[in-house]
Coordinates of C-alpha atoms in Angstrom, one line a residue:
Chain U
M1 CA 150.4 79.8 117.0
T2 CA 147.8 77.5 115.6
A3 CA 147.0 74.3 117.4
S4 CA 148.0 71.2 115.2
A5 CA 144.9 69.2 114.1
S6 CA 145.3 66.3 116.6
L7 CA 143.4 63.1 116.6
I8 CA 141.6 62.2 120.0
T9 CA 141.7 58.6 120.1
G10 CA 139.7 56.1 122.0
F11 CA 136.9 57.6 124.2
V12 CA 137.3 61.0 125.8
K13 CA 134.6 61.5 128.2
R14 CA 133.7 64.7 130.2
P15 CA 134.0 64.5 133.8
A16 CA 130.5 63.5 135.2
A17 CA 130.4 65.7 138.3
S18 CA 133.1 67.8 138.3
G19 CA 131.7 71.5 138.4
D20 CA 134.0 73.7 136.3
S21 CA 136.9 71.7 136.7
F22 CA 138.1 69.0 134.2
V23 CA 141.1 67.9 132.3
M24 CA 141.0 67.1 128.5
L25 CA 143.3 64.3 127.1
E26 CA 144.5 64.0 123.7
Q27 CA 147.2 62.0 121.7
Q28 CA 149.2 63.6 119.0
S29 CA 148.2 62.1 115.4
W30 CA 150.3 59.9 113.7
D31 CA 152.1 61.2 110.5
P32 CA 150.3 59.6 107.5
K33 CA 153.6 58.8 106.1
I34 CA 154.6 56.5 109.0
G35 CA 155.0 52.8 107.8
K36 CA 154.7 53.6 104.1
V37 CA 157.1 52.6 101.7
T38 CA 157.3 55.3 98.8
R39 CA 158.2 54.6 95.3
L40 CA 161.4 56.4 95.8
D41 CA 162.3 54.1 98.7
L42 CA 161.6 51.2 96.2
I43 CA 163.8 52.9 93.5
K44 CA 166.7 53.0 96.1
A45 CA 166.3 49.3 96.8
L46 CA 165.9 48.4 93.1
E47 CA 169.2 50.0 92.5
N48 CA 170.8 48.2 95.4
S49 CA 169.8 45.1 93.9
V50 CA 170.3 45.8 90.2
L51 CA 173.1 48.1 90.3
G52 CA 174.7 46.9 93.4
S53 CA 174.5 50.4 94.9
S54 CA 174.4 50.8 98.7
N55 CA 171.6 53.1 99.4
S56 CA 170.5 53.3 102.9
L57 CA 167.0 51.8 103.3
S58 CA 165.0 52.6 106.1
V59 CA 161.3 53.9 106.7
D60 CA 159.8 55.3 109.8
C61 CA 157.7 52.7 111.0
G62 CA 156.6 54.8 114.2
V63 CA 158.1 52.1 116.6
D64 CA 161.3 52.1 118.1
F65 CA 164.3 50.2 116.5
D66 CA 163.4 46.7 117.5
G67 CA 159.7 46.9 117.1
Q68 CA 159.2 46.3 120.7
S69 CA 158.1 49.7 121.7
Y70 CA 156.6 53.0 120.6
T71 CA 156.9 56.5 121.7
T72 CA 154.0 59.1 121.4
I73 CA 153.2 62.6 122.6
V74 CA 150.1 63.0 125.0
Y75 CA 148.5 66.5 125.7
A76 CA 146.5 67.2 128.7
Y77 CA 144.6 70.5 129.0
P78 CA 143.4 71.5 132.5
S79 CA 140.6 73.7 133.1
P80 CA 140.9 75.7 135.1
A81 CA 144.5 76.3 133.9
D82 CA 146.1 76.1 137.3
L83 CA 143.8 73.0 138.2
R84 CA 146.1 70.3 140.2
F85 CA 145.8 67.1 138.7
K86 CA 147.8 63.8 138.4
V87 CA 148.6 61.3 135.4
G88 CA 149.1 57.7 135.0
L89 CA 149.6 55.2 132.3
T90 CA 148.4 51.3 132.4
N91 CA 151.3 50.1 130.3
G92 CA 154.5 52.1 129.8
E93 CA 156.2 55.3 131.1
F94 CA 156.1 58.6 130.7
T95 CA 158.3 61.8 130.9
A96 CA 157.8 64.8 133.3
P97 CA 155.6 67.5 131.4
T98 CA 156.7 70.5 129.6
V99 CA 153.8 73.2 130.1
V100 CA 153.1 75.7 127.2
E101 CA 150.5 78.2 126.6
L102 CA 149.5 78.2 123.1
T103 CA 147.3 80.2 120.9
V104 CA 144.5 78.4 119.0
R105 CA 142.6 79.9 116.2
E106 CA 139.7 77.8 115.1
A107 CA 136.7 78.1 113.0
V108 CA 133.3 77.8 114.7
S109 CA 130.2 77.2 112.6
F110 CA 126.7 77.5 113.5
A111 CA 124.0 75.6 111.5
L112 CA 120.8 77.1 112.8
E113 CA 122.1 76.8 116.3
T114 CA 122.8 79.5 119.1
E115 CA 125.6 77.7 120.7
Q116 CA 128.7 75.8 119.9
S117 CA 131.9 74.6 121.8
L118 CA 135.4 75.5 121.3
T119 CA 137.7 72.4 121.3
Y120 CA 140.1 73.3 124.1
P121 CA 139.6 75.0 127.4
V122 CA 140.2 78.7 127.3
R123 CA 142.9 80.4 129.3
R124 CA 142.6 83.8 127.5
F125 CA 140.2 84.8 125.0
V126 CA 141.8 86.9 122.3
A127 CA 139.1 87.6 119.5
A128 CA 136.1 86.4 117.6
E129 CA 135.1 87.6 114.2
W130 CA 132.6 86.4 111.6
A131 CA 134.4 84.8 108.4
A132 CA 131.4 85.9 106.2
D133 CA 128.0 86.8 106.0
V134 CA 125.5 85.2 108.5
W135 CA 122.0 83.9 107.3
N136 CA 118.7 83.3 109.2
E137 CA 116.5 80.2 108.6
A138 CA 114.9 82.0 105.6
G139 CA 118.1 82.2 104.0
S140 CA 118.4 86.0 104.0
V141 CA 121.7 87.8 105.1
V142 CA 121.3 89.2 108.5
A143 CA 123.4 91.6 110.6
R144 CA 126.2 89.7 112.3
P145 CA 125.2 89.3 116.0
A146 CA 127.3 89.5 118.8
I147 CA 129.2 86.5 119.9
T148 CA 129.3 85.8 123.6
R149 CA 131.4 83.4 125.5
D150 CA 131.1 81.3 128.7
G151 CA 133.9 79.0 129.3
Q152 CA 134.3 77.0 126.1
T153 CA 130.8 77.8 125.0
M154 CA 130.3 80.4 122.3
S155 CA 126.7 82.0 122.0
V156 CA 124.6 84.0 119.6
P157 CA 121.2 85.2 120.4
E158 CA 119.3 83.7 117.6
P159 CA 119.5 80.6 115.5
I160 CA 121.9 81.3 112.4
Y161 CA 124.1 79.9 109.8
G162 CA 127.5 81.3 109.8
T163 CA 131.1 80.6 110.6
A164 CA 133.3 82.5 113.0
Y165 CA 137.0 82.7 113.6
V166 CA 137.8 82.5 117.3
E167 CA 141.1 83.1 118.8
Y168 CA 142.2 82.2 122.3
T169 CA 144.9 80.8 124.3
T170 CA 145.2 77.2 126.2
V171 CA 147.4 75.7 128.7
R172 CA 149.0 72.5 127.4
Y173 CA 150.7 69.9 129.4
V174 CA 153.1 67.9 127.0
Y175 CA 154.0 64.4 127.9
S176 CA 156.1 61.9 126.0
A177 CA 155.0 58.3 126.7
N178 CA 156.8 55.0 125.8
I179 CA 154.6 52.1 125.3
P180 CA 156.4 48.5 125.4
A181 CA 154.7 45.4 123.9
R182 CA 153.0 43.1 126.3
S183 CA 155.4 40.2 125.5
D184 CA 153.1 37.6 127.1
D185 CA 149.8 38.6 125.4
P186 CA 148.7 37.0 122.2
E187 CA 147.1 40.3 120.9
N188 CA 146.6 43.9 121.7
V189 CA 150.1 44.1 122.7
F190 CA 150.5 47.8 122.6
Q191 CA 147.3 48.8 124.3
S192 CA 147.7 51.3 127.1
I193 CA 145.5 53.8 128.8
F194 CA 146.7 57.3 130.0
Y195 CA 144.7 58.7 132.5
A196 CA 144.3 62.0 134.6
W197 CA 142.5 62.5 138.0
W198 CA 141.9 65.5 140.1
D199 CA 139.8 66.5 143.0
G200 CA 136.4 66.2 141.1
G201 CA 137.0 63.7 138.3
I202 CA 138.9 61.1 136.1
E203 CA 139.5 61.1 132.6
L204 CA 140.7 58.0 130.5
L205 CA 142.4 57.9 127.0
K206 CA 143.1 55.0 125.2
L207 CA 146.2 55.4 123.2
S208 CA 146.8 54.2 119.5
A209 CA 149.7 52.6 118.3
P210 CA 151.1 53.2 114.9
D211 CA 149.3 51.5 111.8
G212 CA 150.8 48.1 111.5
A213 CA 152.8 48.1 114.7
E214 CA 150.6 45.0 116.1
S215 CA 151.0 42.7 112.8
S216 CA 154.8 43.9 112.5
Y217 CA 155.4 42.7 116.3
S218 CA 153.5 39.4 115.6
S219 CA 155.3 38.7 112.3
Q220 CA 158.5 40.1 113.7
M221 CA 158.9 41.9 110.3
N222 CA 159.1 45.8 110.3
C223 CA 157.3 47.8 108.1
W224 CA 159.9 48.1 105.3
G225 CA 160.3 44.0 105.2
E226 CA 163.2 43.6 107.2
R227 CA 162.9 40.7 109.6
V228 CA 163.5 41.6 113.3
L229 CA 164.7 38.6 115.1
I230 CA 164.1 38.5 118.9
N231 CA 166.3 36.5 121.0
P232 CA 164.9 35.9 124.5
D233 CA 168.2 35.8 126.0
D234 CA 168.8 39.4 124.7
E235 CA 166.4 40.7 127.2
D236 CA 168.8 42.3 129.2
D237 CA 170.1 44.1 126.2
P238 CA 167.2 45.4 124.4
A239 CA 169.1 48.0 122.5
A240 CA 171.0 45.3 120.5
P241 CA 168.6 43.0 118.7
S242 CA 169.7 40.7 116.0
M243 CA 168.6 42.2 112.6
V244 CA 168.7 39.9 109.5
P245 CA 167.5 41.3 106.0
T246 CA 165.2 38.6 104.7
R247 CA 166.9 38.9 101.2
N248 CA 168.1 35.4 100.9
K249 CA 168.7 35.0 97.3
E250 CA 171.4 36.4 95.2
I251 CA 170.7 37.1 91.5
T252 CA 173.0 37.9 88.9
L253 CA 171.6 39.8 86.2
N254 CA 173.0 41.6 82.9
Y255 CA 171.4 44.9 83.3
C256 CA 171.2 45.4 79.3
D257 CA 170.0 41.9 78.3
D258 CA 167.7 41.1 81.1
F259 CA 165.9 44.3 81.6
Chain X
M1 CA 129.9 33.8 85.7
T2 CA 129.1 30.9 88.2
A3 CA 128.4 31.7 91.7
A4 CA 127.8 29.0 94.3
T5 CA 124.2 29.5 95.5
S6 CA 123.4 31.0 98.9
L7 CA 123.2 28.4 101.8
I8 CA 121.1 28.8 104.6
A9 CA 122.2 26.5 107.4
S10 CA 121.2 26.2 110.9
F11 CA 123.5 25.1 113.9
T12 CA 123.3 24.0 117.4
A13 CA 126.0 24.1 119.7
R14 CA 127.1 20.7 121.1
E15 CA 127.6 21.9 124.6
S16 CA 125.1 23.1 126.9
S17 CA 125.4 26.1 129.2
G18 CA 123.8 27.5 132.4
A19 CA 124.4 30.9 131.2
S20 CA 121.4 33.3 131.8
G21 CA 120.4 36.8 131.0
D22 CA 120.0 38.2 127.4
I23 CA 120.3 35.7 124.5
W24 CA 122.3 37.0 121.6
A25 CA 124.8 36.2 118.8
K26 CA 127.2 38.2 117.2
L27 CA 129.3 37.9 114.2
E28 CA 133.1 38.7 113.6
Q29 CA 135.4 38.2 110.8
A30 CA 138.6 36.5 111.4
Y31 CA 141.6 38.4 111.1
V32 CA 142.6 39.4 107.6
V33 CA 146.1 40.4 106.7
D34 CA 145.8 43.0 104.1
S35 CA 149.0 43.2 102.7
S36 CA 148.2 44.1 99.2
D37 CA 148.0 47.8 99.5
G38 CA 151.4 48.4 99.3
A39 CA 154.9 46.5 99.0
N40 CA 158.0 46.6 101.0
F41 CA 161.7 46.0 100.2
N42 CA 161.1 42.3 101.0
D43 CA 158.4 42.0 98.5
L44 CA 160.7 43.8 95.9
Y45 CA 163.5 41.3 96.3
Q46 CA 161.3 38.5 96.4
M47 CA 159.6 39.5 93.0
L48 CA 163.1 40.1 91.5
A49 CA 164.5 36.9 92.5
R50 CA 161.4 35.4 90.8
A51 CA 161.8 37.5 87.6
G52 CA 165.4 37.0 87.4
S53 CA 165.3 33.1 87.7
G54 CA 162.6 32.7 85.0
E55 CA 159.7 32.5 87.2
S56 CA 156.7 35.2 87.2
A57 CA 156.7 37.7 89.9
M58 CA 153.0 37.3 90.0
E59 CA 153.4 34.1 91.4
Y60 CA 154.6 35.8 94.5
I61 CA 151.3 37.9 94.7
Y62 CA 149.5 34.7 94.6
D63 CA 151.6 33.0 97.3
Q64 CA 151.0 36.1 99.4
C65 CA 147.4 35.9 99.3
P66 CA 146.2 32.8 101.3
Y67 CA 142.5 33.6 101.0
A68 CA 142.1 32.8 97.3
R69 CA 143.3 30.2 94.8
I70 CA 142.8 29.9 91.0
D71 CA 142.4 26.6 89.7
S72 CA 141.3 25.4 86.2
D73 CA 140.0 29.1 85.8
V74 CA 137.8 28.9 88.9
L75 CA 138.5 31.5 91.6
T76 CA 137.8 30.0 95.1
V77 CA 137.9 32.5 98.0
T78 CA 137.7 31.2 101.6
L79 CA 137.2 33.4 104.5
D80 CA 136.8 32.5 108.2
F81 CA 134.4 34.3 110.6
Y82 CA 133.2 33.6 114.2
V83 CA 130.0 33.5 115.6
W84 CA 129.9 34.5 119.3
V85 CA 126.9 33.4 121.4
S86 CA 125.5 34.1 124.7
S87 CA 125.3 30.6 125.7
H88 CA 126.8 27.2 124.0
D89 CA 123.4 25.8 123.4
L90 CA 121.9 28.7 121.4
H91 CA 120.3 27.5 118.3
Y92 CA 121.3 29.9 115.3
T93 CA 120.9 30.2 111.6
L94 CA 123.4 31.4 109.2
S95 CA 122.8 32.7 105.8
A96 CA 125.2 34.2 103.1
G97 CA 124.5 36.3 99.9
L98 CA 127.1 34.5 98.1
G99 CA 128.8 31.2 98.9
T100 CA 128.4 28.3 100.9
I101 CA 129.0 28.2 104.8
S102 CA 130.8 25.2 106.5
A103 CA 129.5 23.6 109.6
G104 CA 130.6 25.4 112.9
K105 CA 133.4 24.3 114.8
V106 CA 133.8 25.2 118.5
V107 CA 136.8 27.3 119.0
E108 CA 138.7 28.7 122.1
L109 CA 140.7 31.7 121.0
P110 CA 143.4 32.8 123.1
R111 CA 142.5 36.6 123.7
S112 CA 144.0 39.5 125.6
F113 CA 142.5 43.1 125.8
D114 CA 141.6 45.9 128.1
V115 CA 138.2 46.1 129.8
I116 CA 137.2 49.8 130.5
F117 CA 134.9 50.5 133.5
D118 CA 133.5 54.3 132.8
D119 CA 131.8 55.0 136.1
A120 CA 130.1 51.5 135.7
T121 CA 129.7 48.4 137.6
S122 CA 130.0 45.9 134.5
A123 CA 131.5 45.6 131.2
D124 CA 130.2 43.4 128.2
L125 CA 132.9 41.4 126.6
G126 CA 130.9 40.5 123.4
F127 CA 131.9 36.8 123.8
L128 CA 132.0 34.0 126.3
F129 CA 135.1 34.4 128.0
A130 CA 137.2 32.7 130.5
G131 CA 140.3 33.9 132.0
D132 CA 141.9 36.3 134.3
F133 CA 141.1 40.0 135.1
V134 CA 143.9 41.9 136.6
P135 CA 143.5 45.7 137.4
E136 CA 145.8 47.9 135.4
M137 CA 145.3 51.3 137.4
P138 CA 143.6 52.3 140.6
F139 CA 139.9 52.5 140.8
F140 CA 138.4 56.0 140.9
S141 CA 134.9 57.3 142.0
S142 CA 133.3 59.7 139.8
T143 CA 134.7 62.6 141.8
G144 CA 138.3 61.5 141.2
Q145 CA 138.9 59.9 144.6
I146 CA 141.0 56.6 144.5
M147 CA 139.2 53.6 145.9
D148 CA 139.8 50.4 147.3
D149 CA 139.7 47.7 144.6
P150 CA 136.3 46.4 144.0
V151 CA 135.6 42.8 144.2
I152 CA 135.8 41.5 140.4
T153 CA 133.4 38.7 139.2
A154 CA 133.0 37.4 135.7
S155 CA 130.0 35.3 134.2
G156 CA 129.8 34.4 130.7
S157 CA 130.4 37.4 128.6
S158 CA 130.3 40.1 131.2
V159 CA 132.6 41.1 133.9
N160 CA 131.3 43.1 137.2
L161 CA 132.5 45.2 139.9
S162 CA 131.3 45.3 143.3
V163 CA 130.8 49.0 143.2
Q164 CA 130.5 51.7 140.4
A165 CA 133.9 52.8 139.5
T166 CA 136.1 54.1 136.7
G167 CA 139.2 52.0 135.8
A168 CA 140.6 49.2 133.7
L169 CA 141.2 45.6 133.7
R170 CA 143.5 43.6 131.8
A171 CA 141.5 40.3 130.4
T172 CA 143.7 37.4 129.3
G173 CA 142.1 34.0 128.7
L174 CA 139.9 32.1 126.1
A175 CA 137.0 33.4 124.2
T176 CA 134.6 30.6 123.2
G177 CA 132.4 30.5 120.2
F178 CA 131.9 28.8 116.7
K179 CA 134.3 29.1 113.7
H180 CA 132.7 29.0 110.1
T181 CA 134.3 29.1 106.7
L182 CA 132.8 30.9 103.9
T183 CA 133.6 29.6 100.7
M184 CA 132.9 31.7 97.3
Q185 CA 133.6 30.2 93.9
L186 CA 133.7 32.2 90.7
S187 CA 134.4 31.0 87.2
E188 CA 136.2 33.0 84.7
I189 CA 134.0 34.8 82.2
P190 CA 134.8 36.3 78.9
V191 CA 135.2 40.2 78.9
T192 CA 135.4 42.0 75.7
N193 CA 138.1 45.0 75.5
T194 CA 137.4 47.3 72.6
D195 CA 140.4 49.2 71.1
P196 CA 139.1 52.9 71.1
Y197 CA 140.9 53.7 68.0
T198 CA 140.6 50.5 65.7
G199 CA 137.2 49.1 67.1
E200 CA 139.2 45.8 67.3
E201 CA 137.7 43.5 70.0
T202 CA 139.9 41.5 72.3
V203 CA 138.4 38.7 74.4
L204 CA 139.9 38.6 77.9
G205 CA 139.3 36.4 80.8
G206 CA 138.2 38.0 84.0
Y207 CA 136.1 37.5 87.3
S208 CA 133.3 39.8 88.1
L209 CA 134.6 41.5 91.3
E210 CA 131.3 43.0 92.4
N211 CA 130.1 39.8 93.0
L212 CA 132.8 39.2 95.5
Q213 CA 130.7 41.4 98.0
T214 CA 128.7 39.6 100.4
A215 CA 127.4 39.7 103.9
V216 CA 126.5 36.9 106.4
T217 CA 123.6 37.1 108.5
V218 CA 123.0 35.2 111.7
S219 CA 119.4 34.8 113.0
W220 CA 118.4 33.4 116.5
V221 CA 115.1 33.7 118.6
D222 CA 115.4 35.8 122.0
G223 CA 114.1 35.2 125.2
S224 CA 110.6 36.7 124.3
G225 CA 110.3 34.5 121.3
Q226 CA 111.2 37.2 118.8
T227 CA 113.5 36.4 116.0
Q228 CA 116.5 38.6 116.0
S229 CA 119.6 38.8 113.4
A230 CA 122.7 40.5 113.0
I231 CA 124.6 41.1 109.7
L232 CA 128.2 41.1 109.0
E233 CA 129.5 42.7 105.7
I234 CA 132.5 40.3 104.7
K235 CA 135.7 42.1 103.8
V236 CA 137.3 40.6 100.9
P237 CA 141.1 41.3 101.2
E238 CA 142.5 43.6 98.7
C239 CA 145.1 40.8 97.6
V240 CA 142.1 38.9 96.2
E241 CA 141.0 41.7 93.9
S242 CA 144.6 42.0 92.7
M243 CA 144.6 38.5 91.7
V244 CA 141.7 38.6 89.7
T245 CA 142.0 42.2 88.1
I246 CA 141.5 42.1 84.3
C247 CA 144.4 42.7 82.5
S248 CA 144.6 44.1 78.9
D249 CA 148.3 43.9 78.4
T250 CA 148.8 41.0 76.0
T251 CA 152.6 41.4 75.8
T252 CA 154.7 38.4 76.3
L253 CA 158.1 38.6 78.0
Y254 CA 160.8 36.1 78.5
R255 CA 163.5 35.4 81.0
R256 CA 166.6 33.5 80.8
K257 CA 166.6 31.0 83.7
Q258 CA 170.3 31.0 83.5
S259 CA 172.1 34.1 82.7
S260 CA 175.4 32.3 81.4
G261 CA 175.8 28.9 79.6
D262 CA 175.0 28.0 76.2
P263 CA 172.1 27.4 75.4
S264 CA 170.0 29.1 77.8
Y265 CA 166.7 28.0 79.1
L266 CA 164.0 30.3 78.2
V267 CA 160.6 31.0 79.8
Y268 CA 158.0 33.0 78.2
Y269 CA 155.3 34.3 80.2
S270 CA 152.4 36.9 80.0
A271 CA 153.3 40.3 81.3
C272 CA 149.7 40.7 82.6
N273 CA 149.1 37.7 84.8
G274 CA 152.4 35.9 85.0
D275 CA 150.9 32.6 83.2
I276 CA 153.9 30.7 81.6
L277 CA 153.0 30.6 78.0
S278 CA 155.9 28.3 76.9
E279 CA 159.4 27.3 78.0
G280 CA 162.3 25.4 76.5
W281 CA 165.9 25.6 75.6
E282 CA 167.1 28.5 73.5
E283 CA 167.4 27.9 69.9
E284 CA 170.1 29.4 67.6
E285 CA 167.6 31.7 65.9
D286 CA 166.5 33.2 69.2
K287 CA 170.0 34.6 69.8

């Protein structure tokens, strides 16, 4: 299994004085389609308006139904894999983790260097093989050197140009985090920091909300243009907000003559 | 094309401050709602409603772009920006590559944000700030040990901890600085469109978009007497570009304002920019 290309948001620092132990934090990247109204969606809306059809109109905005929170996946990669650590969240809640060991296959490129780092902590090293020829500083093809590994660091004896495919396994803790809007704040309502600490260090990760979530919250209009009315009296029943479409003008058109 | 000449203006804050430390100024463009990159169902319904009632759907685009207006063939773009300063009495100078800059107005903006300490004792907020700082999580030593909450003090644009630690505070309060408005004016210029097959030339009106790119520079004198400066590239909202995009479609469309009744009221408008070309009651030969 190949690890998905994930976005590391905010700052991710290495523990300052951790020896060999650390925890790497990562947030699952948002699908680029989130919050986007497609041409097909617009055609459905056009059909509804012009032909009186009743297509269901909805777009994944990346936030929960009422726009008051969003749910995201956070990964923690401990090194060593059996490191005992704890996690916390400054704003929101998270589930108990599921723990998986996944196989990662990644390309490691050397550009006149002798060392490169793998993305994730290595639980079990599987293989490393050169993807193509290897060149030296003079641009000559040279014999493919042996690749050695120390932790996450891959090394070759001499500076070379070349790319190697490296396969290894890593242990990943998967958390589902729900981040509510900070209703009293004028801005940055979805800011939250996920953190992990262990005997030896502390790691922080600023979580990213889906694109447009903040502006949708402030305008109370979701990403497909439907107004989300928040009634303060509904606080005890957040699952049932009032939703009123903004379409406020009925148009009677003769499809043959007017279009 | 006519563009306003650049203005170099200097400003001095009206209040004094006892803030000490480094002397600096920073620029920040006011929040721009960039809604022109796409459209949603509400946009579609709004434009349909206008098209169906005899108005131009383009009017909706204009309505949705509060940063620009076209009046008598002159496009006026107005964008706000802030100057954050290290002390209220800092003397600073502003200049813009294009446009004029208004006098500064003292503003106190409600702001709320996370302040992160990464094994540090102080954090720079980037602006003068007065408000509350509430710990959002335990504070940790660099070896991962939970510490007693350090003493939190704030001064001017920085917030400090009594000991070095990793943690986060939630800041809620008022940021103080100066708000200026950059105004750019462009006149419509004749643009010739040549038909690739017939060679026929059509003169169109348009605005030279590349001239909308501009930057604001702030300059001040630091504590050692050296002149320092900072530059802000002004982001022109995409909706402004949509408003002034040169259009070569010369089609004239019309809409009946009433779909029933006899006669109907007809509105003729340009399919290109939505300009209403003529309107009137439907005549017998129109039917």
